[in-house]
Amino acid sequence: MSPRTSLLVLLGATLAAGCGAEPVSSGASLGLDVSIERAVADELGAFQVVVLPEGRSRRCAELQRTCLNQQVKQNEALVLQGPDGERGRALRFEAGLSGGAQELGVDIPVGRDYVVIIEALSRSTPPRFLGSSCNYLESVSATRNEPLIAAPITLTAGECDPTFAP
């Protein structure tokens, strides 16, 4: 079996007041269920997924305050693989909300004690940080993994460019 495995992650993201829709499960992919206030949805361009090791030693409140790339060294992030075979320490998915939901697939290396950060990015160039979700992930196994229901995205818009270098 491959040393990588797909993980299902569901994110109920509320970028302002209100509640997210019920999470949608579709098997072994990284799923993202997003409900966004209209004013913010007009600015939303993409989601960026980053996974860091030593998750329990990290403070989510700190990681969510601004762009992750300003807080961690790029080589700290794990190399992920998207459904198209693209590999990187940060995977970006264009926002394509359909009825408030969007599914994404990400392979995360087998291991323990991770933190999954999902950043909401603006559609401007360069993109701006709109907010993020921080989620502790106890383990990823080479066999079946239970879905991770991700925390809502905390709106903390900033002027930083959240882009990780390739």
Tab-separated table of C-alpha atoms in Angstrom:
chain	number	residue	atom	x	y	z
A	1	MET	CA	0.000	0.000	0.000
A	2	SER	CA	1.147	3.533	-0.739
A	3	PRO	CA	2.721	5.528	2.109
A	4	ARG	CA	0.081	8.189	1.425
A	5	THR	CA	-3.616	7.957	2.039
A	6	SER	CA	-6.650	10.053	1.232
A	7	LEU	CA	-8.405	11.726	4.120
A	8	LEU	CA	-11.952	12.987	4.216
A	9	VAL	CA	-12.226	16.406	5.793
A	10	LEU	CA	-15.494	18.268	6.099
A	11	LEU	CA	-15.399	21.978	6.774
A	12	GLY	CA	-18.429	23.871	7.897
A	13	ALA	CA	-17.079	27.322	7.168
A	14	THR	CA	-18.870	30.434	8.228
A	15	LEU	CA	-16.919	33.536	7.272
A	16	ALA	CA	-19.271	35.815	9.162
A	17	ALA	CA	-22.389	35.403	11.279
A	18	GLY	CA	-24.506	32.297	10.781
A	19	CYS	CA	-24.050	28.555	10.664
A	20	GLY	CA	-22.613	26.250	8.033
A	21	ALA	CA	-24.722	23.702	6.204
A	22	GLU	CA	-24.671	20.035	7.163
A	23	PRO	CA	-21.367	18.380	6.133
A	24	VAL	CA	-21.431	16.221	3.018
A	25	SER	CA	-19.551	12.890	2.988
A	26	SER	CA	-18.463	11.282	-0.263
A	27	GLY	CA	-15.863	8.635	0.565
A	28	ALA	CA	-12.088	8.930	0.646
A	29	SER	CA	-11.491	12.530	-0.420
A	30	LEU	CA	-10.903	15.768	1.397
A	31	GLY	CA	-14.414	17.233	1.476
A	32	LEU	CA	-15.196	20.859	2.079
A	33	ASP	CA	-18.710	22.000	2.918
A	34	VAL	CA	-18.844	25.780	2.946
A	35	SER	CA	-21.561	28.280	3.779
A	36	ILE	CA	-20.502	31.881	3.237
A	37	GLU	CA	-22.179	35.238	3.750
A	38	ARG	CA	-22.868	36.886	0.373
A	39	ALA	CA	-20.619	39.924	0.924
A	40	VAL	CA	-17.645	37.703	1.704
A	41	ALA	CA	-18.449	35.175	-1.033
A	42	ASP	CA	-17.891	37.893	-3.634
A	43	GLU	CA	-14.271	38.240	-2.430
A	44	LEU	CA	-13.539	34.522	-2.004
A	45	GLY	CA	-11.264	33.100	-4.684
A	46	ALA	CA	-9.702	29.931	-3.290
A	47	PHE	CA	-8.968	27.713	-0.324
A	48	GLN	CA	-5.423	26.726	0.614
A	49	VAL	CA	-4.762	23.534	2.600
A	50	VAL	CA	-1.592	23.092	4.681
A	51	VAL	CA	-0.792	20.271	7.127
A	52	LEU	CA	1.808	20.684	9.881
A	53	PRO	CA	3.370	17.970	12.076
A	54	GLU	CA	3.484	18.184	15.888
A	55	GLY	CA	-0.087	19.438	15.906
A	56	ARG	CA	-0.711	19.378	19.660
A	57	SER	CA	2.301	21.605	20.280
A	58	ARG	CA	0.795	24.329	18.077
A	59	ARG	CA	-1.761	26.935	19.142
A	60	CYS	CA	-4.646	27.249	16.691
A	61	ALA	CA	-5.555	30.761	17.869
A	62	GLU	CA	-2.086	31.964	16.914
A	63	LEU	CA	-2.026	30.103	13.587
A	64	GLN	CA	-5.352	31.685	12.586
A	65	ARG	CA	-4.458	35.301	13.282
A	66	THR	CA	-2.631	35.935	9.983
A	67	CYS	CA	-1.118	34.174	6.968
A	68	LEU	CA	0.394	30.837	7.933
A	69	ASN	CA	3.446	31.419	5.724
A	70	GLN	CA	4.442	34.291	8.038
A	71	GLN	CA	4.383	32.016	11.083
A	72	VAL	CA	6.013	28.757	10.004
A	73	LYS	CA	8.964	27.830	7.841
A	74	GLN	CA	7.903	26.425	4.497
A	75	ASN	CA	9.782	23.158	5.065
A	76	GLU	CA	7.736	22.534	8.247
A	77	ALA	CA	4.620	21.846	6.166
A	78	LEU	CA	4.069	18.274	4.957
A	79	VAL	CA	4.073	17.543	1.230
A	80	LEU	CA	0.480	16.869	0.142
A	81	GLN	CA	-0.942	15.562	-3.113
A	82	GLY	CA	-4.133	16.755	-4.772
A	83	PRO	CA	-6.561	14.706	-6.876
A	84	ASP	CA	-4.848	15.895	-10.076
A	85	GLY	CA	-1.481	14.530	-8.873
A	86	GLU	CA	-0.162	17.991	-8.010
A	87	ARG	CA	2.174	17.906	-5.021
A	88	GLY	CA	3.088	20.743	-2.703
A	89	ARG	CA	3.412	21.921	0.871
A	90	ALA	CA	0.299	24.041	0.296
A	91	LEU	CA	-2.455	22.957	-2.074
A	92	ARG	CA	-4.780	25.575	-3.487
A	93	PHE	CA	-8.307	24.867	-4.682
A	94	GLU	CA	-10.328	27.439	-6.585
A	95	ALA	CA	-13.550	28.291	-4.782
A	96	GLY	CA	-16.362	26.747	-6.782
A	97	LEU	CA	-19.220	26.712	-4.347
A	98	SER	CA	-22.308	25.026	-5.718
A	99	GLY	CA	-25.288	25.376	-3.431
A	100	GLY	CA	-22.863	26.276	-0.616
A	101	ALA	CA	-20.792	23.070	-0.895
A	102	GLN	CA	-17.475	22.111	-2.443
A	103	GLU	CA	-15.507	18.849	-2.301
A	104	LEU	CA	-11.724	18.598	-2.481
A	105	GLY	CA	-9.345	15.615	-2.457
A	106	VAL	CA	-5.990	15.634	-0.674
A	107	ASP	CA	-3.553	12.822	0.154
A	108	ILE	CA	-1.902	13.336	3.535
A	109	PRO	CA	1.130	11.257	4.606
A	110	VAL	CA	0.468	8.463	7.080
A	111	GLY	CA	1.368	9.649	10.580
A	112	ARG	CA	0.224	11.079	13.897
A	113	ASP	CA	-0.334	14.436	15.562
A	114	TYR	CA	-1.058	16.844	12.715
A	115	VAL	CA	-2.774	20.192	12.448
A	116	VAL	CA	-4.726	20.957	9.253
A	117	ILE	CA	-4.978	24.631	8.297
A	118	ILE	CA	-7.474	25.719	5.635
A	119	GLU	CA	-7.040	29.341	4.593
A	120	ALA	CA	-9.668	31.331	2.686
A	121	LEU	CA	-8.026	33.509	0.036
A	122	SER	CA	-9.334	36.518	-1.866
A	123	ARG	CA	-9.655	36.516	-5.636
A	124	SER	CA	-7.346	39.555	-5.930
A	125	THR	CA	-3.767	39.369	-7.253
A	126	PRO	CA	-1.807	38.779	-5.158
A	127	PRO	CA	-4.399	37.031	-3.021
A	128	ARG	CA	-5.210	38.374	0.446
A	129	PHE	CA	-5.812	36.312	3.563
A	130	LEU	CA	-9.528	36.283	4.505
A	131	GLY	CA	-9.383	33.876	7.435
A	132	SER	CA	-8.594	30.281	8.340
A	133	SER	CA	-9.700	27.086	10.009
A	134	CYS	CA	-7.355	25.190	12.322
A	135	ASN	CA	-8.025	21.514	13.029
A	136	TYR	CA	-6.149	18.938	15.075
A	137	LEU	CA	-5.814	15.546	13.383
A	138	GLU	CA	-4.801	12.719	15.697
A	139	SER	CA	-3.687	10.244	13.024
A	140	VAL	CA	-3.785	9.239	9.377
A	141	SER	CA	-3.536	5.511	8.690
A	142	ALA	CA	-2.680	3.595	5.530
A	143	THR	CA	-6.119	1.966	5.665
A	144	ARG	CA	-9.467	3.612	6.347
A	145	ASN	CA	-9.655	7.077	7.923
A	146	GLU	CA	-12.666	8.639	9.581
A	147	PRO	CA	-13.771	12.045	8.291
A	148	LEU	CA	-12.374	15.122	9.971
A	149	ILE	CA	-15.115	17.669	10.589
A	150	ALA	CA	-13.178	20.904	10.306
A	151	ALA	CA	-13.761	23.979	12.446
A	152	PRO	CA	-15.450	27.042	10.921
A	153	ILE	CA	-13.200	29.548	9.200
A	154	THR	CA	-12.528	32.491	11.487
A	155	LEU	CA	-12.784	35.770	9.591
A	156	THR	CA	-9.615	37.746	10.286
A	157	ALA	CA	-8.899	39.420	6.961
A	158	GLY	CA	-5.356	40.663	6.583
A	159	GLU	CA	-3.221	42.350	3.984
A	160	CYS	CA	-0.658	39.538	3.844
A	161	ASP	CA	-0.153	37.348	0.752
A	162	PRO	CA	-0.732	33.753	1.955
A	163	THR	CA	1.097	32.166	-0.998
A	164	PHE	CA	3.621	29.440	-0.145
A	165	ALA	CA	6.542	29.323	-2.592
A	166	PRO	CA	6.425	26.235	-4.881
